[in-house]
Every structure is written in C-alpha cells, then in structure tokens.
Amino acid sequence: MTFTPTEEQIAIVQAAQETTDNLAVIARAGAAKTSTLVLIAEALPKTDILCLAFNKKIAEEMKKRLPPNCEAKTLHGLGYKAWWQFIRKSCKIDEKKVYNLLKELIDNLPPDERQEAYDSMSETLDILRQSKVEGYLPDAFKGHWKPLVGDDQFFDNLTMEPTPLQIALVKQVAVNSFQLALQGQIDFDDMIFCPALCSVPWPRFPLTLVDESQDLSPINHHILKKLVRNQRIIAVGDPLQAIYGFRGAYGDSMDRLIDTFKMKTLKLTISFRCGRKIIENARWLAPDMRWPEWAIEGEVLRPRVWYSSELSNNDAIICRNNAPLFSMAIKMIEAGLLPEISGRDLAAPLKKIMKKLGKENLPKLAAISALDDWKKKELARARDSGRGQIEDKYQCILIMLDKTKDLGDAIAYLDHILSRDGRIYLMTGHKSKGLEFDNVYFLDQHLCNIARDQDANIKYVIETRAKKKLSYVTTETFILETADELEDRANVD
C-alpha cells in the first residue's frame, strides 16, 4: 500500500495478524473498506485467502489489487463449480429455462386458465426468481435436498397475494427446474440455489474475507456456513447501507453474521469521500462518522428553488422513487440538457403493464382510466411491502401518458427516455449504491419515510454519495430557464 493506514486500519490488521478471532468490520460510507481488505490480505502472506465479492465486476477489480495468496470469487462462481462437481456432468447455462418451463405449462392449460396465466406471467416469473433467492422447493417434493423454506413461509411472505393458479404453476415449475438442474441445465440463480440445498463439495480456505456483508440473503448465509465451517472469517460492511430487502437480503445481515460466527467487532468510521459538512449532515443516522484532517469543507444546501442552468455534466440527481426522475428527465430535455436515467431494466416491466391497458391507438384519457383500474386491482392484492412499488409504477406510466396523445406514443416515449445516453445522471437510491459524485441533488427527500423499513438507510446512502456538494431539492421547485431568462439573471447578478 502507498498510503499511511489510519489507527482504525492498524487495529484491524493487528487483530487479523495477532489473533484467530472472527472479525466484523463496520465500515461507514466512503471509509476505505476495500483498501482495508487489501491491507489484511497483505498482512497474511502465508495464508490462503478466499475473498468473496458482491458481483463479477468487483471480483475482477479486487483481483488486480489483492496479493497472490488471495482468490477473489463470487458466490455464483463458487456455486457453479461446486454443482458440476456434485452432479458429475457438464453444465449448460440456459437463462430462459424457467421462462420456457412456465410457458409450456401455461400452453397446456384450459383456455380460461391459460389467459389468466398469461396475464400474470411476468409476476409469476418474479415469484419463481424469488423462490430461488429464498431457497424454496415445494413441501411435497422430497429427496436428498433440504429447502430453506417451505410452502407456507414462502407464499405468505410475497409482496403480492398469489392466486391459486400461480401457486400451482410456481410449485410445478420449481420442481421441473430443479430436476433439469440435476441433469446439468441451469440458469444464473441455480448457481447458488442448487448447491445450497444439497451436500455439495465446497473448497476449504483458512480465511474467508467477505465484502458488502450487509447485503447477504438467507441463501448466502447458508452457503457461508458451509464454506467457513470451523475456519476463519472476516466480514466487512455497513449495516446502515442495507437497502436490498426487496431483493431478499437480510435487513440485519451483519448482526446475524456476528452472532453465527461469534465475531469481534471493529470499526472504520473515517470517510475519505465526503466533505465535512456532508459527514456532519449524515450523523443523524451515523453519529460515529468522521473525516480526515485534510477533508474539504463541503456544502449542504437546501435552496428554495433550483435552476436548470445550475446543473453541470457528471452531476447526479438521486431520488427514493422512479416517478420523480421521469418527471425531471422530461423537464431537463425541454431545457436542452442531457439527462440519463440509470435503470433501463425499468422499461420491460412498465411496458408490459402499458400493453395490458389496451391497443396502441387507445386515446390518452381512456388509457389513464385503464391505468386507474389496473392500480385499483393491484392494490387490492398487494401486501403492505408491495404497495409502494405499485404506486411508483403507476406514477411513471401516468407521466408518460400525460406527455403523449395515445398509449402507443406513451410506450415509444418511455423507450426514448430510458434509451438516452446523457451527461447528468438520474437514479434511485438503490441504483446509486457504490457510486460517488462531486455534486448530488437529493430529489424529494420526503419520499424516504424513515419510519418505514430500510428507508432511513436509503436516505443515508443517497446523502453519502456526495463528495463536495449535497443539495436537497424538490420536483416542484425546479425552474426551467430560457435563453432570455438566463441573460436577465446574468444582468441582475
């Protein structure tokens, strides 16, 4: 390392070198957790170390920084190898496996059930993906595998109340998919799901380092127990950045790790990312956050209004929900700016809803009426945890319809908005995690209800993306400026 470690980092490295304790490192936003993992690895050159990364991109980046005694892997990579060693067959990856299995079942249903199943097919596929995240197989499907959850626990915890037909389809597809996996036909989710449920051979390392440990799901925890067993584990993460509960991650993942592996807790509290004012502002949730002596002052602003002329390339506008970002993107385009919404994966689910509203030539008002009916129907089925997502999707589509003359134009406009490459970045708090920007505009902070599960963490994540300036702004107070208005303001100034 070319930098001088902090006292906190020195204490962590000493604990890694001088004890055999399992360690949990609580690292606040911007507190150099990756650099600390590298310090630990460099301090133990004779120890074979497995470093678990959150995704393949991070694993590749860590490989470049870690010493030769380390292997940087993802759980998916480890699971893939463990599975083909277990079944002793070559594995073929088929990302459409579950889709094709579901479609085959639906095509063989009676006509009335077939239409119902196709109308909810996208939602059923989401349930099937969730089933693998949670380690679910039907109670009636017995074998040498051990599911993590059964029928009642899985279906009772979904955000939407499944229909009897959906439950029947999910159960059958889950069984068919697992049987194909035993023959070597797998998808991405199977790489973790299948080996977690079976007694597969896992590699043994004297030390396992875990990054982003606040984001682990139940099935991740289950695999970690198998990987580590009686060996050593050091986990790094920030419980205040646990925001992926909607994906199935534990909200208290680090607490569970600490309890399972009897970990000693250490901290990284100095943020090398944020200016002093920004860190002070984040202390409402993270009172232990600090800054290095050389940190810039930084700014936290709450302007009464904010102007299009103030936005610069590489600024970020971050919001709790998607709908305000769509609204802002349209306003910015009208101002001649170049916005880019991060989250093009939004297009498919929104378009599926829109296409169900009617034919493309459906006039705006009729489409809005159909959208209102869709919202009412979905809310009637939704559990509390799913109501916010329905409202956000409704508002996104309503914004598109408001700007166009019919449903077809609204769908085309949605594609246009989400396909743009821009220089000012618009994203949700979930999409912003792991990123940083000089200037961050926190849009409509009131949408973060800190009394709601994980919303306090989302607010903290958004606030700590800013390096130099954090501005709290609202959609309603954004002012577009014409060339004449810009000239008038310049003369006044």
Short mmCIF file of C-alpha atoms in Angstrom, two decimals:
data_model
loop_
_atom_site.label_atom_id
_atom_site.label_comp_id
_atom_site.label_asym_id
_atom_site.label_seq_id
_atom_site.Cartn_x
_atom_site.Cartn_y
_atom_site.Cartn_z
CA MET A 1 0.00 0.00 0.00
CA THR A 2 1.20 3.51 -0.82
CA PHE A 3 -0.88 5.32 1.84
CA THR A 4 -0.47 5.60 5.59
CA PRO A 5 -3.09 3.45 7.35
CA THR A 6 -5.34 5.04 9.94
CA GLU A 7 -5.33 3.95 13.57
CA GLU A 8 -8.55 2.03 12.90
CA GLN A 9 -6.99 0.19 9.97
CA ILE A 10 -3.87 -0.62 12.01
CA ALA A 11 -6.06 -2.05 14.78
CA ILE A 12 -7.93 -4.21 12.27
CA VAL A 13 -4.73 -5.52 10.68
CA GLN A 14 -3.28 -6.27 14.11
CA ALA A 15 -6.41 -8.20 15.05
CA ALA A 16 -6.10 -10.16 11.80
CA GLN A 17 -2.41 -10.90 12.41
CA GLU A 18 -2.22 -11.39 16.16
CA THR A 19 -5.47 -13.22 16.92
CA THR A 20 -7.54 -16.02 15.46
CA ASP A 21 -10.80 -14.16 16.10
CA ASN A 22 -13.51 -13.95 13.51
CA LEU A 23 -13.90 -10.24 12.78
CA ALA A 24 -16.75 -7.98 11.68
CA VAL A 25 -15.57 -4.62 10.35
CA ILE A 26 -18.31 -1.97 10.39
CA ALA A 27 -17.24 0.42 7.61
CA ARG A 28 -19.16 3.66 7.14
CA ALA A 29 -19.75 5.16 3.69
CA GLY A 30 -16.51 6.03 1.92
CA ALA A 31 -14.37 4.57 4.72
CA ALA A 32 -11.91 2.64 2.51
CA LYS A 33 -13.23 -0.83 3.21
CA THR A 34 -11.71 -2.34 0.05
CA SER A 35 -8.31 -0.87 0.87
CA THR A 36 -8.64 -2.36 4.34
CA LEU A 37 -9.37 -5.81 2.90
CA VAL A 38 -6.20 -5.48 0.82
CA LEU A 39 -4.22 -4.48 3.94
CA ILE A 40 -5.49 -7.59 5.73
CA ALA A 41 -4.54 -9.83 2.81
CA GLU A 42 -1.07 -8.29 2.53
CA ALA A 43 -0.52 -8.75 6.27
CA LEU A 44 -1.15 -12.52 5.96
CA PRO A 45 1.07 -13.53 3.01
CA LYS A 46 1.34 -17.19 4.05
CA THR A 47 -2.42 -17.69 4.43
CA ASP A 48 -4.58 -18.92 1.56
CA ILE A 49 -7.47 -16.47 1.44
CA LEU A 50 -10.83 -16.52 -0.31
CA CYS A 51 -12.22 -13.03 -0.92
CA LEU A 52 -15.94 -13.05 -1.70
CA ALA A 53 -17.09 -10.16 -3.87
CA PHE A 54 -20.66 -8.98 -4.47
CA ASN A 55 -20.50 -9.38 -8.26
CA LYS A 56 -18.12 -10.41 -11.04
CA LYS A 57 -17.04 -6.85 -11.86
CA ILE A 58 -15.98 -6.20 -8.26
CA ALA A 59 -14.23 -9.59 -8.13
CA GLU A 60 -12.19 -8.71 -11.23
CA GLU A 61 -11.25 -5.34 -9.77
CA MET A 62 -10.20 -6.94 -6.47
CA LYS A 63 -8.02 -9.50 -8.27
CA LYS A 64 -5.89 -6.62 -9.54
CA ARG A 65 -5.36 -5.28 -6.01
CA LEU A 66 -5.04 -8.43 -3.92
CA PRO A 67 -1.75 -10.29 -3.35
CA PRO A 68 -1.10 -13.74 -4.91
CA ASN A 69 -2.24 -15.67 -1.82
CA CYS A 70 -5.85 -14.50 -2.45
CA GLU A 71 -8.58 -15.76 -4.73
CA ALA A 72 -11.33 -13.23 -5.48
CA LYS A 73 -14.57 -15.04 -6.30
CA THR A 74 -18.32 -14.56 -6.32
CA LEU A 75 -20.66 -17.00 -4.63
CA HIS A 76 -22.12 -17.74 -8.06
CA GLY A 77 -18.69 -18.71 -9.39
CA LEU A 78 -18.02 -20.98 -6.43
CA GLY A 79 -21.50 -22.46 -6.61
CA TYR A 80 -21.23 -23.23 -10.32
CA LYS A 81 -18.04 -25.24 -9.80
CA ALA A 82 -19.43 -26.97 -6.73
CA TRP A 83 -22.58 -28.01 -8.60
CA TRP A 84 -20.93 -29.62 -11.61
CA GLN A 85 -18.55 -31.48 -9.29
CA PHE A 86 -21.59 -32.73 -7.38
CA ILE A 87 -23.68 -33.93 -10.33
CA ARG A 88 -20.58 -35.06 -12.28
CA LYS A 89 -22.00 -33.70 -15.51
CA SER A 90 -21.12 -30.74 -17.67
CA CYS A 91 -23.42 -27.77 -17.03
CA LYS A 92 -25.23 -25.86 -19.72
CA ILE A 93 -26.39 -22.36 -18.82
CA ASP A 94 -29.88 -21.54 -20.12
CA GLU A 95 -31.20 -18.19 -18.89
CA LYS A 96 -34.60 -18.88 -20.49
CA LYS A 97 -35.04 -22.21 -18.73
CA VAL A 98 -37.67 -21.07 -16.22
CA TYR A 99 -39.50 -18.96 -18.82
CA ASN A 100 -39.73 -21.92 -21.19
CA LEU A 101 -40.90 -24.28 -18.45
CA LEU A 102 -43.62 -21.86 -17.37
CA LYS A 103 -44.74 -21.18 -20.93
CA GLU A 104 -45.01 -24.90 -21.64
CA LEU A 105 -47.25 -25.40 -18.62
CA ILE A 106 -49.42 -22.40 -19.49
CA ASP A 107 -49.87 -23.55 -23.10
CA ASN A 108 -51.36 -26.82 -21.83
CA LEU A 109 -53.92 -25.17 -19.55
CA PRO A 110 -57.65 -24.91 -20.39
CA PRO A 111 -58.42 -21.70 -22.36
CA ASP A 112 -59.82 -19.68 -19.44
CA GLU A 113 -56.90 -20.53 -17.13
CA ARG A 114 -54.43 -20.05 -19.98
CA GLN A 115 -55.45 -16.41 -20.45
CA GLU A 116 -55.31 -15.74 -16.72
CA ALA A 117 -51.84 -17.30 -16.51
CA TYR A 118 -50.51 -15.29 -19.45
CA ASP A 119 -51.86 -12.06 -17.99
CA SER A 120 -49.87 -12.65 -14.80
CA MET A 121 -46.88 -14.41 -16.39
CA SER A 122 -44.39 -11.62 -15.65
CA GLU A 123 -45.37 -11.60 -11.99
CA THR A 124 -45.19 -15.41 -11.81
CA LEU A 125 -41.65 -15.30 -13.22
CA ASP A 126 -40.73 -12.81 -10.49
CA ILE A 127 -42.10 -15.22 -7.87
CA LEU A 128 -40.03 -18.04 -9.36
CA ARG A 129 -36.89 -15.91 -9.23
CA GLN A 130 -37.67 -15.06 -5.61
CA SER A 131 -38.15 -18.76 -4.85
CA LYS A 132 -34.53 -19.44 -5.75
CA VAL A 133 -33.26 -16.46 -3.76
CA GLU A 134 -35.02 -17.82 -0.66
CA GLY A 135 -34.16 -21.49 -1.23
CA TYR A 136 -37.73 -22.71 -1.79
CA LEU A 137 -38.89 -26.07 -3.10
CA PRO A 138 -42.43 -27.46 -2.60
CA ASP A 139 -43.04 -29.46 0.56
CA ALA A 140 -44.32 -32.42 -1.45
CA PHE A 141 -41.08 -32.67 -3.48
CA LYS A 142 -38.97 -35.00 -1.35
CA GLY A 143 -35.36 -36.02 -1.92
CA HIS A 144 -31.78 -35.65 -0.75
CA TRP A 145 -32.12 -31.87 -0.88
CA LYS A 146 -33.04 -29.61 2.04
CA PRO A 147 -35.01 -26.45 1.10
CA LEU A 148 -34.55 -23.41 3.32
CA VAL A 149 -38.26 -22.52 3.34
CA GLY A 150 -41.49 -24.41 2.79
CA ASP A 151 -44.81 -23.63 1.12
CA ASP A 152 -46.46 -21.53 3.82
CA GLN A 153 -43.44 -19.42 4.69
CA PHE A 154 -42.59 -18.68 1.08
CA PHE A 155 -46.03 -17.80 -0.28
CA ASP A 156 -47.09 -15.89 2.84
CA ASN A 157 -44.10 -13.53 2.57
CA LEU A 158 -44.57 -12.43 -1.06
CA THR A 159 -45.35 -8.76 -1.67
CA MET A 160 -48.44 -9.69 -3.71
CA GLU A 161 -51.10 -12.24 -2.79
CA PRO A 162 -50.58 -15.10 -5.31
CA THR A 163 -53.61 -16.67 -6.96
CA PRO A 164 -54.26 -20.41 -6.57
CA LEU A 165 -53.26 -20.85 -10.22
CA GLN A 166 -49.97 -19.01 -9.68
CA ILE A 167 -49.18 -21.15 -6.65
CA ALA A 168 -49.79 -24.33 -8.64
CA LEU A 169 -47.64 -23.11 -11.55
CA VAL A 170 -44.79 -21.99 -9.28
CA LYS A 171 -44.72 -25.33 -7.49
CA GLN A 172 -44.59 -27.32 -10.72
CA VAL A 173 -42.00 -25.11 -12.43
CA ALA A 174 -39.81 -25.15 -9.30
CA VAL A 175 -39.77 -28.95 -9.35
CA ASN A 176 -39.20 -29.18 -13.12
CA SER A 177 -36.40 -26.59 -12.98
CA PHE A 178 -34.59 -28.40 -10.16
CA GLN A 179 -34.87 -31.73 -11.98
CA LEU A 180 -33.27 -30.17 -15.07
CA ALA A 181 -30.51 -28.72 -12.89
CA LEU A 182 -29.73 -32.25 -11.67
CA GLN A 183 -29.19 -33.09 -15.35
CA GLY A 184 -26.88 -30.10 -15.85
CA GLN A 185 -29.26 -27.50 -17.30
CA ILE A 186 -29.02 -24.43 -15.05
CA ASP A 187 -29.59 -20.69 -15.03
CA PHE A 188 -27.74 -17.94 -13.14
CA ASP A 189 -29.85 -18.28 -9.98
CA ASP A 190 -29.29 -22.05 -9.92
CA MET A 191 -25.56 -21.49 -9.35
CA ILE A 192 -26.33 -20.58 -5.75
CA PHE A 193 -29.74 -22.17 -5.27
CA CYS A 194 -28.89 -25.76 -6.19
CA PRO A 195 -25.63 -26.23 -4.26
CA ALA A 196 -27.15 -24.50 -1.22
CA LEU A 197 -29.82 -27.18 -0.98
CA CYS A 198 -27.56 -30.19 -1.50
CA SER A 199 -24.44 -31.65 0.14
CA VAL A 200 -22.01 -30.40 -2.48
CA PRO A 201 -18.21 -30.24 -2.08
CA TRP A 202 -17.06 -26.72 -1.15
CA PRO A 203 -13.44 -25.53 -1.25
CA ARG A 204 -11.69 -25.00 2.08
CA PHE A 205 -9.76 -21.81 2.86
CA PRO A 206 -8.09 -20.97 6.19
CA LEU A 207 -9.56 -17.45 5.86
CA THR A 208 -12.59 -16.09 4.05
CA LEU A 209 -12.96 -12.33 3.53
CA VAL A 210 -16.50 -11.12 2.79
CA ASP A 211 -17.20 -7.76 1.15
CA GLU A 212 -20.59 -5.95 1.27
CA SER A 213 -21.70 -8.33 4.00
CA GLN A 214 -24.72 -6.18 4.87
CA ASP A 215 -26.34 -7.32 1.59
CA LEU A 216 -26.33 -11.09 2.11
CA SER A 217 -29.54 -13.08 1.67
CA PRO A 218 -30.64 -16.13 3.66
CA ILE A 219 -29.24 -18.45 1.00
CA ASN A 220 -25.92 -16.53 1.03
CA HIS A 221 -25.69 -17.01 4.80
CA HIS A 222 -26.46 -20.70 4.40
CA ILE A 223 -23.61 -21.16 1.90
CA LEU A 224 -21.20 -19.15 4.04
CA LYS A 225 -21.73 -21.58 6.92
CA LYS A 226 -20.80 -24.43 4.59
CA LEU A 227 -17.77 -22.60 3.22
CA VAL A 228 -16.33 -21.41 6.52
CA ARG A 229 -17.29 -24.18 8.93
CA ASN A 230 -14.56 -24.17 11.60
CA GLN A 231 -12.19 -21.93 9.63
CA ARG A 232 -11.81 -18.15 9.98
CA ILE A 233 -13.99 -15.38 8.54
CA ILE A 234 -13.56 -11.59 8.37
CA ALA A 235 -16.58 -9.68 7.08
CA VAL A 236 -16.71 -6.02 6.05
CA GLY A 237 -19.83 -3.93 5.52
CA ASP A 238 -22.07 -1.13 6.73
CA PRO A 239 -25.39 -2.13 8.34
CA LEU A 240 -26.64 1.39 7.60
CA GLN A 241 -26.31 0.64 3.87
CA ALA A 242 -28.52 -2.45 4.00
CA ILE A 243 -31.14 -1.47 1.41
CA TYR A 244 -31.76 -4.64 -0.61
CA GLY A 245 -34.50 -6.17 1.50
CA PHE A 246 -36.77 -6.06 -1.57
CA ARG A 247 -34.37 -8.49 -3.27
CA GLY A 248 -34.45 -10.88 -0.34
CA ALA A 249 -31.39 -9.69 1.59
CA TYR A 250 -31.50 -9.78 5.37
CA GLY A 251 -32.01 -6.33 6.89
CA ASP A 252 -29.81 -7.41 9.80
CA SER A 253 -27.29 -9.43 7.81
CA MET A 254 -24.19 -8.28 9.72
CA ASP A 255 -25.80 -8.85 13.11
CA ARG A 256 -26.60 -12.39 12.01
CA LEU A 257 -23.01 -12.96 10.88
CA ILE A 258 -21.68 -11.63 14.18
CA ASP A 259 -23.94 -13.99 16.08
CA THR A 260 -23.33 -17.05 13.87
CA PHE A 261 -19.54 -16.79 13.80
CA LYS A 262 -19.03 -15.16 17.24
CA MET A 263 -17.25 -12.21 15.69
CA LYS A 264 -15.31 -9.45 17.37
CA THR A 265 -16.49 -6.06 16.07
CA LEU A 266 -14.13 -3.32 14.83
CA LYS A 267 -14.92 -0.07 13.01
CA LEU A 268 -13.89 2.11 10.07
CA THR A 269 -15.50 5.48 10.77
CA ILE A 270 -13.37 7.93 8.74
CA SER A 271 -14.99 8.73 5.40
CA PHE A 272 -12.47 9.66 2.72
CA ARG A 273 -15.24 10.51 0.26
CA CYS A 274 -17.41 13.22 1.73
CA GLY A 275 -16.71 16.81 2.74
CA ARG A 276 -17.00 17.76 6.41
CA LYS A 277 -20.44 19.35 6.16
CA ILE A 278 -21.76 16.30 4.35
CA ILE A 279 -20.45 13.99 7.07
CA GLU A 280 -21.91 16.20 9.81
CA ASN A 281 -25.21 16.02 7.96
CA ALA A 282 -25.11 12.20 7.91
CA ARG A 283 -24.62 11.93 11.66
CA TRP A 284 -28.38 11.83 12.22
CA LEU A 285 -28.03 8.11 11.42
CA ALA A 286 -24.27 7.50 11.68
CA PRO A 287 -23.11 9.56 14.69
CA ASP A 288 -19.67 7.91 14.65
CA MET A 289 -18.76 9.13 11.14
CA ARG A 290 -15.62 11.26 10.96
CA TRP A 291 -13.37 12.90 8.36
CA PRO A 292 -9.60 13.01 7.83
CA GLU A 293 -7.74 16.23 8.69
CA TRP A 294 -7.29 17.12 5.03
CA ALA A 295 -11.01 16.80 4.15
CA ILE A 296 -12.59 19.69 2.26
CA GLU A 297 -15.36 21.67 3.93
CA GLY A 298 -18.09 20.60 1.53
CA GLU A 299 -21.59 22.07 1.25
CA VAL A 300 -25.10 21.04 2.27
CA LEU A 301 -27.72 23.26 0.65
CA ARG A 302 -31.50 23.50 0.86
CA PRO A 303 -32.37 26.01 -1.87
CA ARG A 304 -35.88 27.46 -2.07
CA VAL A 305 -35.74 26.97 -5.86
CA TRP A 306 -33.16 25.44 -8.17
CA TYR A 307 -32.45 26.27 -11.80
CA SER A 308 -31.69 24.24 -14.91
CA SER A 309 -28.63 26.42 -15.51
CA GLU A 310 -27.07 25.19 -12.26
CA LEU A 311 -26.80 21.60 -13.47
CA SER A 312 -23.43 20.50 -14.84
CA ASN A 313 -22.10 17.40 -16.56
CA ASN A 314 -21.49 14.49 -14.16
CA ASP A 315 -23.91 15.83 -11.53
CA ALA A 316 -26.29 13.25 -10.06
CA ILE A 317 -29.96 13.63 -9.21
CA ILE A 318 -30.97 10.84 -6.83
CA CYS A 319 -34.45 10.01 -5.56
CA ARG A 320 -36.17 7.32 -3.49
CA ASN A 321 -38.64 6.56 -6.31
CA ASN A 322 -38.52 6.37 -10.09
CA ALA A 323 -41.51 8.56 -10.99
CA PRO A 324 -39.94 11.91 -9.95
CA LEU A 325 -36.87 11.01 -12.03
CA PHE A 326 -39.04 10.53 -15.14
CA SER A 327 -40.64 13.90 -14.50
CA MET A 328 -37.23 15.55 -14.09
CA ALA A 329 -35.83 13.89 -17.21
CA ILE A 330 -38.64 15.34 -19.31
CA LYS A 331 -38.13 18.82 -17.88
CA MET A 332 -34.39 18.63 -18.46
CA ILE A 333 -34.83 17.55 -22.08
CA GLU A 334 -37.10 20.55 -22.58
CA ALA A 335 -34.31 22.74 -21.16
CA GLY A 336 -31.82 21.36 -23.68
CA LEU A 337 -29.96 19.30 -21.07
CA LEU A 338 -28.77 15.72 -21.48
CA PRO A 339 -30.18 13.51 -18.73
CA GLU A 340 -29.62 9.77 -18.40
CA ILE A 341 -31.84 7.60 -16.21
CA SER A 342 -29.90 4.76 -14.63
CA GLY A 343 -32.17 1.76 -14.68
CA ARG A 344 -33.03 0.78 -18.22
CA ASP A 345 -34.27 -2.50 -16.80
CA LEU A 346 -37.36 -0.48 -15.86
CA ALA A 347 -38.56 -0.45 -19.46
CA ALA A 348 -39.71 -4.07 -19.71
CA PRO A 349 -41.98 -4.25 -16.62
CA LEU A 350 -43.51 -0.83 -17.33
CA LYS A 351 -44.16 -1.67 -20.99
CA LYS A 352 -45.82 -4.96 -20.01
CA ILE A 353 -48.26 -3.05 -17.84
CA MET A 354 -48.89 -0.46 -20.55
CA LYS A 355 -49.56 -3.06 -23.23
CA LYS A 356 -52.20 -4.66 -20.99
CA LEU A 357 -54.13 -1.37 -20.88
CA GLY A 358 -55.34 -1.68 -24.46
CA LYS A 359 -54.38 -1.24 -28.10
CA GLU A 360 -51.69 1.26 -29.07
CA ASN A 361 -54.24 3.67 -30.56
CA LEU A 362 -56.07 3.90 -27.22
CA PRO A 363 -56.57 7.65 -26.53
CA LYS A 364 -54.83 9.22 -23.56
CA LEU A 365 -57.89 9.62 -21.34
CA ALA A 366 -59.04 6.06 -21.94
CA ALA A 367 -55.55 4.79 -21.24
CA ILE A 368 -55.44 6.73 -17.96
CA SER A 369 -58.79 5.25 -16.98
CA ALA A 370 -57.49 1.75 -17.73
CA LEU A 371 -54.36 2.54 -15.72
CA ASP A 372 -56.51 3.61 -12.76
CA ASP A 373 -58.34 0.28 -12.96
CA TRP A 374 -55.01 -1.58 -13.04
CA LYS A 375 -53.80 0.25 -9.95
CA LYS A 376 -57.02 -0.44 -8.04
CA LYS A 377 -56.87 -4.14 -8.89
CA GLU A 378 -53.18 -4.47 -7.95
CA LEU A 379 -53.55 -2.63 -4.65
CA ALA A 380 -56.39 -4.97 -3.71
CA ARG A 381 -53.94 -7.90 -3.98
CA ALA A 382 -50.88 -6.18 -2.57
CA ARG A 383 -49.45 -6.71 0.89
CA ASP A 384 -48.00 -3.71 2.67
CA SER A 385 -44.47 -4.26 1.35
CA GLY A 386 -45.65 -4.18 -2.27
CA ARG A 387 -47.93 -1.12 -2.29
CA GLY A 388 -45.13 1.41 -2.79
CA GLN A 389 -43.87 -0.32 -5.93
CA ILE A 390 -47.36 -0.30 -7.46
CA GLU A 391 -47.77 3.43 -6.77
CA ASP A 392 -44.36 4.21 -8.28
CA LYS A 393 -45.07 2.23 -11.46
CA TYR A 394 -48.47 3.92 -11.73
CA GLN A 395 -46.91 7.38 -11.46
CA CYS A 396 -44.20 6.55 -14.04
CA ILE A 397 -46.76 5.44 -16.62
CA LEU A 398 -49.05 8.39 -15.83
CA ILE A 399 -46.19 10.79 -16.59
CA MET A 400 -45.66 9.15 -20.00
CA LEU A 401 -49.37 9.29 -20.82
CA ASP A 402 -49.62 12.93 -19.77
CA LYS A 403 -46.98 13.89 -22.36
CA THR A 404 -48.46 11.98 -25.29
CA LYS A 405 -51.71 11.60 -27.20
CA ASP A 406 -52.29 7.84 -27.00
CA LEU A 407 -50.94 4.63 -25.49
CA GLY A 408 -48.64 3.81 -28.40
CA ASP A 409 -46.96 7.23 -28.21
CA ALA A 410 -46.55 6.81 -24.44
CA ILE A 411 -44.78 3.46 -24.92
CA ALA A 412 -42.50 4.98 -27.57
CA TYR A 413 -41.77 7.96 -25.31
CA LEU A 414 -40.85 5.61 -22.46
CA ASP A 415 -38.35 3.85 -24.74
CA HIS A 416 -36.95 7.25 -25.77
CA ILE A 417 -36.48 8.43 -22.19
CA LEU A 418 -34.79 5.25 -20.98
CA SER A 419 -32.54 4.75 -24.02
CA ARG A 420 -30.88 8.18 -23.84
CA ASP A 421 -27.18 8.49 -23.08
CA GLY A 422 -26.64 11.65 -21.07
CA ARG A 423 -24.19 13.67 -19.04
CA ILE A 424 -26.35 14.32 -15.98
CA TYR A 425 -27.25 11.16 -14.12
CA LEU A 426 -30.67 10.41 -12.67
CA MET A 427 -31.04 7.36 -10.46
CA THR A 428 -32.76 5.88 -7.45
CA GLY A 429 -31.01 5.47 -4.12
CA HIS A 430 -30.79 1.74 -4.77
CA LYS A 431 -29.02 2.30 -8.09
CA SER A 432 -26.63 4.86 -6.57
CA LYS A 433 -25.14 2.49 -4.00
CA GLY A 434 -21.40 2.09 -4.53
CA LEU A 435 -21.16 5.30 -6.61
CA GLU A 436 -19.96 8.80 -5.78
CA PHE A 437 -20.31 12.23 -7.39
CA ASP A 438 -18.94 15.70 -6.73
CA ASN A 439 -22.44 17.19 -6.71
CA VAL A 440 -25.57 15.32 -5.64
CA TYR A 441 -29.13 16.67 -5.82
CA PHE A 442 -31.29 14.71 -3.38
CA LEU A 443 -34.71 14.91 -5.05
CA ASP A 444 -37.91 14.82 -2.98
CA GLN A 445 -36.37 13.54 0.23
CA HIS A 446 -39.86 13.40 1.79
CA LEU A 447 -40.38 10.15 -0.15
CA CYS A 448 -37.97 8.50 2.28
CA ASN A 449 -40.20 7.65 5.21
CA ILE A 450 -37.54 6.88 7.81
CA ALA A 451 -40.11 5.08 9.94
CA ARG A 452 -40.50 2.55 7.10
CA ASP A 453 -38.24 -0.49 6.84
CA GLN A 454 -34.84 0.42 5.30
CA ASP A 455 -35.90 3.91 4.14
CA ALA A 456 -33.61 5.52 6.72
CA ASN A 457 -30.76 3.56 5.18
CA ILE A 458 -31.77 4.63 1.66
CA LYS A 459 -31.71 8.28 2.79
CA TYR A 460 -28.24 7.81 4.29
CA VAL A 461 -26.96 6.10 1.13
CA ILE A 462 -28.18 8.99 -1.05
CA GLU A 463 -26.68 11.64 1.23
CA THR A 464 -23.28 9.95 1.32
CA ARG A 465 -22.88 9.73 -2.46
CA ALA A 466 -21.86 13.43 -2.45
CA LYS A 467 -18.19 14.36 -2.31
CA LYS A 468 -18.36 18.17 -2.47
CA LYS A 469 -21.96 19.38 -2.50
CA LEU A 470 -25.28 17.90 -1.40
CA SER A 471 -28.46 19.81 -2.29
CA TYR A 472 -31.94 18.91 -1.05
CA VAL A 473 -34.36 19.81 -3.84
CA THR A 474 -37.92 19.09 -4.95
CA THR A 475 -39.54 18.38 -8.28
CA GLU A 476 -41.95 21.30 -7.88
CA THR A 477 -39.25 23.92 -7.29
CA PHE A 478 -37.16 23.12 -10.37
CA ILE A 479 -37.16 26.13 -12.73
CA LEU A 480 -36.51 25.83 -16.46
CA GLU A 481 -34.79 28.85 -17.93
CA THR A 482 -34.97 30.16 -21.47
CA ALA A 483 -32.02 31.94 -23.07
CA ASP A 484 -33.70 35.32 -22.32
CA GLU A 485 -34.21 34.38 -18.66
CA LEU A 486 -30.58 33.36 -18.36
CA GLU A 487 -29.50 36.70 -19.77
CA ASP A 488 -31.83 38.59 -17.39
CA ARG A 489 -30.44 36.68 -14.41
CA ALA A 490 -26.88 37.41 -15.50
CA ASN A 491 -27.67 41.13 -15.70
CA VAL A 492 -29.23 41.09 -12.23
CA ASP A 493 -26.25 39.25 -10.78
#
